[in-house]
Amino acid sequence: MQGGKMSGVAELDARSIQPDIARLIQSRWVWCIVAAGFCMLRGLGQDPGGLLNSLGDTDDATRMVQVREFMAGASWFDTTLGRFGGAAPLVSHWSRLIDLPIALLLLMLQLFFTVPTAELLVRILWPTLLMVLFFRLLVREVEMHANARTAVLFLLIAVSCFGGLAQFKAGRIDHHNVMILGAVVGALALLRIKQDARGSVEAGALLAISVAVGYEALALVVPLLAAVGCAALARPELRFQLARFGQTFAAVVAVVFVLTVGPTQWFQVHCDALSLNAVVLAISGATGLTLISRGQPQLALSRAIAIMGAPVAVGLVIYGMLEPKCLAGPFGEINPGIKGIWLDQVQEGFSLFRMGVAHPMLAVLFGVSQLMGIAAALYLLMRGEGQQIFRIGLVVLIAVATLGAVWQVKLIPYAAWFAVIAVATLIGQLRGTAQLSVLSVQILAVLLVSQSVIGLGATAVLKIAGASKNVLEGKMAGDTAICRSTKAVSTLKALKPGLVVAPIDIGPFAVALTPHRVLAAPYHRMGLDIITLDQIMTAEPASAEQRLRDIGADYLVLCVPDSAANTDGALQLSGLGLERVMLSGGRVPYLEAVTLPTEAKALRVWKVLPKA
């Protein structure tokens, strides 16, 4: 009798557990956590010691410095980084919106771990958490236009979308991933404003956050805003939803401005970060959309243009008056002298054709994937039924973002996700054959469009064409990664703190890993310091001495042999300048060689001696 009771209890427990397991398996959050976890673990497995050996790229290192300064008591409104720069410190244009969640995550982890371990964990967790959220929002967009199976197919394709995932891999704590999330999901939400009342509000908020964090996505957001204006003129039935979009966009931009820019700085207008001019322009656009939404649907086109265009025109005039240089774009205030010696060499600003010369695999993967995305979107447009706004919008988004990525490769992650959405939606509509079930056909299609499979094919073709191993792996001649490694740069801690003159891409790591100051780092607001650094490196030793003394330099640090390369953040060498002379084994009376541990074998360090 007792045994029967026990058996009955066990059977009851099993029945109660099964629905919980089913709900867990069906949970979209679980799907996205598994997908993001797989991507994170795959990245760590491909480079097991990568996070220990390096702080990532220069932006990741600088973000860690900015977060530390904030946690150490820096004002919420003051983003000055005192150890960057010579005569004047760098005032960062990066938003505190990113510093705050990273700092909170660090504080929580420091309750259980040492500071170095907590920082390491944050570098893994922050981009992974963003990836989970990104996947979840994209899955929702796919389901709203298709179904749950298509959402699963999307995730299967997404985990091999290497171009789109680049800014979400472990270690990426800068700001690019947040901008991508906001711009991509916001643009997709805009395509469902007719079927979902929340779409306009969500789109406005997400696109505003993307722009408030940084202006990288403007190449996508500005055409989107122009398209919204055109749609308001052409489709009267959408004017109310589009007005809500504009109002939300303007409201979020204004709120973020008030929350992140101190009142004493409101009239200090900058072209590269959220400033009063952007707030005015956003409000003027929202005003135009609101006015036209309250007019009669049968308004003549000319009258509608006048009603909507008047406040926008006023906003543009005020925008230009507040800072005329900003009419030239986000880089309107930069020192023109840095273009040839640094800015033109920054890889994220390369065209796809220029980048493709050194990274043909990147160009092939992106090119093939985007062609498939455009083809899928066009097929859906011509053969699909219903959801006209989604089908037309998807073609426009892929086209605009792809053109932007061809212009500047930093837009590749934005374009890549729109293509994945289109391909997944089309695959979700495939049907079975006499020999294969629907699921089999769809899984086979997912495999064929996977960038892993495309990459294998591209590798085989490039090998036949005689491509070198470095070309296949995307390694550029003169890569300075060995000089930026944590082990190498950390050896500089043994030296008395001082001002370090070093190649521009080493600067952020020296600040993050040592107590030193650096003359320059790869940031456009450091124009005078970048020019000074170039003058020191390229001047003949006799002239370089006076420049070193003028800025109060304590150390000269060079990278061997890769500092002579033209890579992201590196300066071009010419003539018999100081850098070339010292790397060639030359000696000058005012520099004394410093012996470093073997971990820093790629670095050469000299102490600047007092003037005799």
PDB file of C-alpha atoms in Angstrom, residues 276-278 280-281 314-324 326-327:
ATOM      1  CA  LEU A 276      21.486  71.226 -28.020  1.00  0.00           C
ATOM      2  CA  ASN A 277      21.531  71.513 -31.821  1.00  0.00           C
ATOM      3  CA  ALA A 278      20.473  67.853 -32.203  1.00  0.00           C
ATOM      4  CA  VAL A 280      16.368  71.361 -31.541  1.00  0.00           C
ATOM      5  CA  LEU A 281      16.441  69.458 -34.834  1.00  0.00           C
ATOM      6  CA  VAL A 314      13.434  76.599 -38.733  1.00  0.00           C
ATOM      7  CA  GLY A 315      15.157  73.752 -36.894  1.00  0.00           C
ATOM      8  CA  LEU A 316      17.853  73.496 -39.571  1.00  0.00           C
ATOM      9  CA  VAL A 317      18.511  77.250 -39.363  1.00  0.00           C
ATOM     10  CA  ILE A 318      18.858  77.115 -35.564  1.00  0.00           C
ATOM     11  CA  TYR A 319      21.026  73.990 -35.876  1.00  0.00           C
ATOM     12  CA  GLY A 320      23.404  75.861 -38.164  1.00  0.00           C
ATOM     13  CA  MET A 321      23.401  78.994 -36.020  1.00  0.00           C
ATOM     14  CA  LEU A 322      24.279  77.092 -32.838  1.00  0.00           C
ATOM     15  CA  GLU A 323      27.411  75.655 -34.490  1.00  0.00           C
ATOM     16  CA  PRO A 324      27.934  76.241 -38.232  1.00  0.00           C
ATOM     17  CA  CYS A 326      28.197  70.913 -37.601  1.00  0.00           C
ATOM     18  CA  LEU A 327      26.615  71.414 -41.011  1.00  0.00           C
TER      19      LEU A 327
END
